[in-house]
Short mmCIF file of C-alpha atoms and ligand atoms in Angstrom, two decimals:
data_model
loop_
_atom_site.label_atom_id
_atom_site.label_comp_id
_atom_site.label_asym_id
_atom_site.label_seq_id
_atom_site.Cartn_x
_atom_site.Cartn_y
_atom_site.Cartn_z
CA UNK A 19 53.49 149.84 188.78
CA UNK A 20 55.68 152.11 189.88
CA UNK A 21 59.55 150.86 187.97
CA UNK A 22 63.08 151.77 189.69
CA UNK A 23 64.92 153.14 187.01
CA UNK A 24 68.63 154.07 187.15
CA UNK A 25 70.77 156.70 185.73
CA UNK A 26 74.70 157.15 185.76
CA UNK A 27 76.23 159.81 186.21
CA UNK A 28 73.77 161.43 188.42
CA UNK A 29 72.21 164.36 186.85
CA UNK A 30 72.71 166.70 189.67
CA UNK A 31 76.54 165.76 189.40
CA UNK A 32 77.10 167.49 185.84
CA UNK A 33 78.76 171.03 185.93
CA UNK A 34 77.61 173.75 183.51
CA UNK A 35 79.33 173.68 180.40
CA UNK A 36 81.31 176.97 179.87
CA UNK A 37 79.85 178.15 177.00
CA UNK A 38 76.57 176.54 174.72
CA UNK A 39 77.49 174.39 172.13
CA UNK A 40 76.54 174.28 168.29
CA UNK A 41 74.80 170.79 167.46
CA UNK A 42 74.53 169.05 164.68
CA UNK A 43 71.76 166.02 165.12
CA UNK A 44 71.55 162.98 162.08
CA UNK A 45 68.48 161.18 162.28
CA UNK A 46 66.70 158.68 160.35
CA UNK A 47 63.83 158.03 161.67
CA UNK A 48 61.13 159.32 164.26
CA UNK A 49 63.37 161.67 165.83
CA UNK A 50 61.48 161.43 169.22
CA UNK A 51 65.20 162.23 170.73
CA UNK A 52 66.22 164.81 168.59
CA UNK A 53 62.61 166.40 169.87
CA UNK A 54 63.60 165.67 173.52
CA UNK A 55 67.06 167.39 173.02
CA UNK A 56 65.39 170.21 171.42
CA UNK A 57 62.56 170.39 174.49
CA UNK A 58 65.55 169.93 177.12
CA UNK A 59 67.47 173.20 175.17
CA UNK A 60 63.97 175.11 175.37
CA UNK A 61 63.44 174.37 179.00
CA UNK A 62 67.10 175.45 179.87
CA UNK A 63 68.04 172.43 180.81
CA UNK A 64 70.87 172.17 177.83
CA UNK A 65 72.93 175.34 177.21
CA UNK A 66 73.54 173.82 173.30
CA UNK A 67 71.55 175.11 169.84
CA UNK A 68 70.85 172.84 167.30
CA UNK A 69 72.34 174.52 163.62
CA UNK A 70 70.66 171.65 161.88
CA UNK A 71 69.21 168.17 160.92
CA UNK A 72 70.26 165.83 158.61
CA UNK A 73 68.64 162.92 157.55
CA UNK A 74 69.38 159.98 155.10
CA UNK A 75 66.15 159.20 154.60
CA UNK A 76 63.03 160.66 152.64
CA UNK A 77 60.25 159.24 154.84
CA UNK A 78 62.16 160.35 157.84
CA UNK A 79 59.21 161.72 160.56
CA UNK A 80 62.27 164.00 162.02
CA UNK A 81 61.79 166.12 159.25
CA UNK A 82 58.22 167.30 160.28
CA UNK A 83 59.24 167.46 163.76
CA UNK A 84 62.74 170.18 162.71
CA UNK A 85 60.19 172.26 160.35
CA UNK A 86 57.67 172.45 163.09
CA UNK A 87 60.53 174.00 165.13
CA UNK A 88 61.95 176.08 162.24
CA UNK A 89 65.28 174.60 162.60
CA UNK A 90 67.08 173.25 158.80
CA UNK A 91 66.43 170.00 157.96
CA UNK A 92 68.85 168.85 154.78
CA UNK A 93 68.29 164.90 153.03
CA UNK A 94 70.71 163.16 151.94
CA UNK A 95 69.70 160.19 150.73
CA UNK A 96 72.38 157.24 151.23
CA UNK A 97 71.48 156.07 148.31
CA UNK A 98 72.97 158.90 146.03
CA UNK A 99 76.41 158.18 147.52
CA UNK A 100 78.68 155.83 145.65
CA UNK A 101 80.52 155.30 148.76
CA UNK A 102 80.16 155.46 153.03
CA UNK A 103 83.27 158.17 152.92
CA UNK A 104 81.16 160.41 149.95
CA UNK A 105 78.21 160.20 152.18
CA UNK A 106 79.95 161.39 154.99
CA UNK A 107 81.99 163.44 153.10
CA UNK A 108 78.44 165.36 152.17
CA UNK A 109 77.75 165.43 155.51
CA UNK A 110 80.71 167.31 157.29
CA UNK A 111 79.94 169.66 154.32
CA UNK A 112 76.67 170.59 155.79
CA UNK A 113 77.90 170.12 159.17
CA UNK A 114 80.60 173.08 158.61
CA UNK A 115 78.55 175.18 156.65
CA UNK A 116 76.56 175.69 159.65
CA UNK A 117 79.00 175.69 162.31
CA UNK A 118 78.12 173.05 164.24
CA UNK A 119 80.48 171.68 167.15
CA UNK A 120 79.13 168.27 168.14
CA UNK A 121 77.29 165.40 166.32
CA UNK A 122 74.98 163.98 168.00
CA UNK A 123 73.53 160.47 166.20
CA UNK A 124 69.51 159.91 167.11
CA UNK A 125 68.35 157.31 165.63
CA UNK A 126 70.91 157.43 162.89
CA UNK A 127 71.39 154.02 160.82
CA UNK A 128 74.00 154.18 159.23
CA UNK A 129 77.37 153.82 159.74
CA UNK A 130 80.56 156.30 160.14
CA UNK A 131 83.90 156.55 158.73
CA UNK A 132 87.23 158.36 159.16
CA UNK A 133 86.02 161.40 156.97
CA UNK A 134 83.51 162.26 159.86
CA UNK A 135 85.84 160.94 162.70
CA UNK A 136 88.81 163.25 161.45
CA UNK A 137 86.28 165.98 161.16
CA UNK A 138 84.96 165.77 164.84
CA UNK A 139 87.40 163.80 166.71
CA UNK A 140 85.74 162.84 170.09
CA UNK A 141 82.88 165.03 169.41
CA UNK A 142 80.83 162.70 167.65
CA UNK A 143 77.93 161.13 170.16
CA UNK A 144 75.51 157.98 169.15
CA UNK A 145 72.84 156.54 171.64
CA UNK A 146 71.84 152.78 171.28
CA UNK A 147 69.09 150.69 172.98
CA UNK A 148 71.06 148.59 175.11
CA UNK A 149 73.43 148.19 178.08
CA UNK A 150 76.27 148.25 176.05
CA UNK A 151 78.59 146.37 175.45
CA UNK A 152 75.91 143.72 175.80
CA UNK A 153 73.48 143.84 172.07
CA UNK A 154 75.41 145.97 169.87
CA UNK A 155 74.09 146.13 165.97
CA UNK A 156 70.66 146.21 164.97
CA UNK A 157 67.43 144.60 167.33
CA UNK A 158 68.89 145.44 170.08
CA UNK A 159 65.82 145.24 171.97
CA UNK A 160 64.90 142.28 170.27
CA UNK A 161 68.18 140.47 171.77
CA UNK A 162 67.91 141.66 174.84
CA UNK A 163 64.43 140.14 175.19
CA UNK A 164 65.47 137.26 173.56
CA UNK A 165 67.97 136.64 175.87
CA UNK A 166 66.17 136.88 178.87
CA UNK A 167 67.84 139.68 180.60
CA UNK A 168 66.14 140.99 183.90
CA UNK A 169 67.81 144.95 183.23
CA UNK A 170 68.74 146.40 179.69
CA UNK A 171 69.25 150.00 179.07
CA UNK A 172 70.24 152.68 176.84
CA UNK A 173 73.67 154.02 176.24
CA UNK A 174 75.29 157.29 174.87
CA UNK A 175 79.02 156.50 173.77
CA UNK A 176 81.30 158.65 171.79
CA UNK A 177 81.40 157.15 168.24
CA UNK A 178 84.69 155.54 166.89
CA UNK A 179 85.19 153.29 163.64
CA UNK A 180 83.82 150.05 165.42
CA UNK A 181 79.76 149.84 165.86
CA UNK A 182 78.55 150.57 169.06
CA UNK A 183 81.86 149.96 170.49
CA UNK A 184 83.47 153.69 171.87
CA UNK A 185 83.71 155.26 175.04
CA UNK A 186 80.78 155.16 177.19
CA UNK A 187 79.33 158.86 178.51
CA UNK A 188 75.98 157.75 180.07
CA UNK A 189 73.80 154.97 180.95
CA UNK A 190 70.01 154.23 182.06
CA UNK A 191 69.03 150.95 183.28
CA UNK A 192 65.55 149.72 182.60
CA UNK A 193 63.62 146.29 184.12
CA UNK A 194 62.42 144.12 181.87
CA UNK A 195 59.25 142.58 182.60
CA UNK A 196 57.75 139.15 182.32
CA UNK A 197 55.40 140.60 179.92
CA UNK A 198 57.12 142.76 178.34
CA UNK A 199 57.22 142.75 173.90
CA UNK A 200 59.50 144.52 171.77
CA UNK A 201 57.44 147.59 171.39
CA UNK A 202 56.57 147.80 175.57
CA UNK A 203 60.18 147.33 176.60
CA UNK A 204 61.50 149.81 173.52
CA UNK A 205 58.69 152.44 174.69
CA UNK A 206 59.91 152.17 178.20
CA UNK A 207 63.65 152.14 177.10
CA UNK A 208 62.66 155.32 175.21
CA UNK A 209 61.51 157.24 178.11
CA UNK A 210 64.95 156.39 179.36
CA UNK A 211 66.84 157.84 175.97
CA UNK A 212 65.01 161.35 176.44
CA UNK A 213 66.34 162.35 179.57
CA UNK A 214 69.90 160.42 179.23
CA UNK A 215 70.98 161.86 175.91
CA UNK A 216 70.10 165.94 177.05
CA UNK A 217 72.08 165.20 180.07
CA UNK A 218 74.81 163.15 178.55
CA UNK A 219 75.05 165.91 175.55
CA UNK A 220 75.43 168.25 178.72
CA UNK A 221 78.37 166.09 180.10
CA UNK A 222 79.96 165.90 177.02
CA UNK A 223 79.64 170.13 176.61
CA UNK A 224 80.96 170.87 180.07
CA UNK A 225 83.86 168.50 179.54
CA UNK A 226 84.58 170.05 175.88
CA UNK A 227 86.57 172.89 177.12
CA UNK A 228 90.01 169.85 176.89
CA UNK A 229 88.73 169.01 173.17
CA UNK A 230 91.08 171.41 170.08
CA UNK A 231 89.30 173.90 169.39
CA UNK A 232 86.95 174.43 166.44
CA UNK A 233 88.83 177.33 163.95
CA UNK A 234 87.46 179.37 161.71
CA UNK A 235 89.51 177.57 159.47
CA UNK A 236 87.48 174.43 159.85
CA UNK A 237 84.40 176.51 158.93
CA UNK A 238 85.10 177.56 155.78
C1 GAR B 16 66.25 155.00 169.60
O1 GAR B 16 65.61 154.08 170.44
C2 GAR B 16 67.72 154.74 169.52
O2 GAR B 16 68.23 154.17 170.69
C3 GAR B 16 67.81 153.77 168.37
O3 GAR B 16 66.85 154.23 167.44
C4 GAR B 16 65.78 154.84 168.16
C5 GAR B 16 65.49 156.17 167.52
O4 GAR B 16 64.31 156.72 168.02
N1 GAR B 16 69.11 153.78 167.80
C6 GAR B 16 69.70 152.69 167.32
O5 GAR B 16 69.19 151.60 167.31
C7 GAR B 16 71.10 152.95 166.77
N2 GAR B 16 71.80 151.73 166.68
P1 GAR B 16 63.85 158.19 167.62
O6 GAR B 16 63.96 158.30 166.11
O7 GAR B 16 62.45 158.28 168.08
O8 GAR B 16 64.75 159.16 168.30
#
């Protein structure tokens, strides 16, 4: 069956960013976005290099997927962290040390505090498997289904202290069908997520030229 699917803004619509950008991806799980980011930089598609992975989890597949592209991978385990803010705090570390710009959340399950906020103000970009604001928080697919909506989506926001909650940059909308499960509409809602987040990550690059600049200072 062939399904209507639809995606805002329109992809032709999105200027070239001035200048790449440095990324920064946290991921802790399959990382099947951080390997369609990475494809969509290869094919040209998304002036942006990624510095670096980090994941907070040791069975994370993303980690496979960065070394088969030579590109840093660094764990940190949540669960060394006596605190949200030291885990974070760990993170911007790694972040700065190599230079990256924006962080970009796929598939990242934890949540963020002011230490990373106040590190990246409004360059900090999560994607979630909904229409949101409609099924924030975890299952989101799960609710959606349970709730017996006919379109759900995916949606990259910029990240602020409340979950799933900040300003939205890009959304796909995807039917949901009578015999759909979990794992059919997720896959399909996952086809979705690979060519939103390259072209929201795009959006978000092109409009970065307002955002303070990163110093040198910040780097060190
Ligand atoms: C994606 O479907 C993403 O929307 C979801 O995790 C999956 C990660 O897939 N994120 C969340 O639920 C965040 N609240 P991936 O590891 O294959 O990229």
């Amino acid at each position: 069956m062939n399904l209507p699917s639809l995606l805002w803004p329109n992809p032709d619509a999105i200027p070239a960013p001035p200048q790449p950008g440095i990324l920064g991806i946290l991921a802790s799980g399959n990382g099947s976005n951080f390997e369609a980011i990475a494809q969509a930089i290869e094919a040209g598609e998304l002036p942006a290099h990624i510095a670096v992975v980090i994941t907070n989890n040791p069975e994370a597949y993303v980690r496979q997927r960065a070394q088969r592209r030579g590109i840093p991978c660094v764990l940190l385990n949540h669960r060394e962290y006596p605190s949200r803010e030291a885990l974070d705090a760990a993170i911007v570390q790694v972040l700065q040390q190599h230079q990256v710009e924006w962080v970009i959340m796929a598939g990242w399950m934890r949540l963020v505090t002011q230490v990373l906020l106040s590190a990246y103000p409004e360059r900090v970009l999560n994607l979630h498997p909904s229409l949101l604001p409609s099924f924030k928080g975890l299952r989101a697919v799960e609710q959606a289904l349970a709730c017996g909506v006919k379109i759900t989506g995916c949606t990259v926001h910029r990240v602020t202290l409340e979950m799933d909650s900040g300003p939205i940059v890009a959304q796909a909308a995807v039917p949901v069908l009578p015999e759909d499960t979990v794992e059919s509409l997720h896959r399909r809602i996952q086809v979705q997520e690979h060519r939103l987040y390259p072209l929201a990550i795009r959006l978000c690059l092109a409009e970065g030229s307002r955002l303070p600049k990163f110093s040198e200072k910040r780097h060190n």
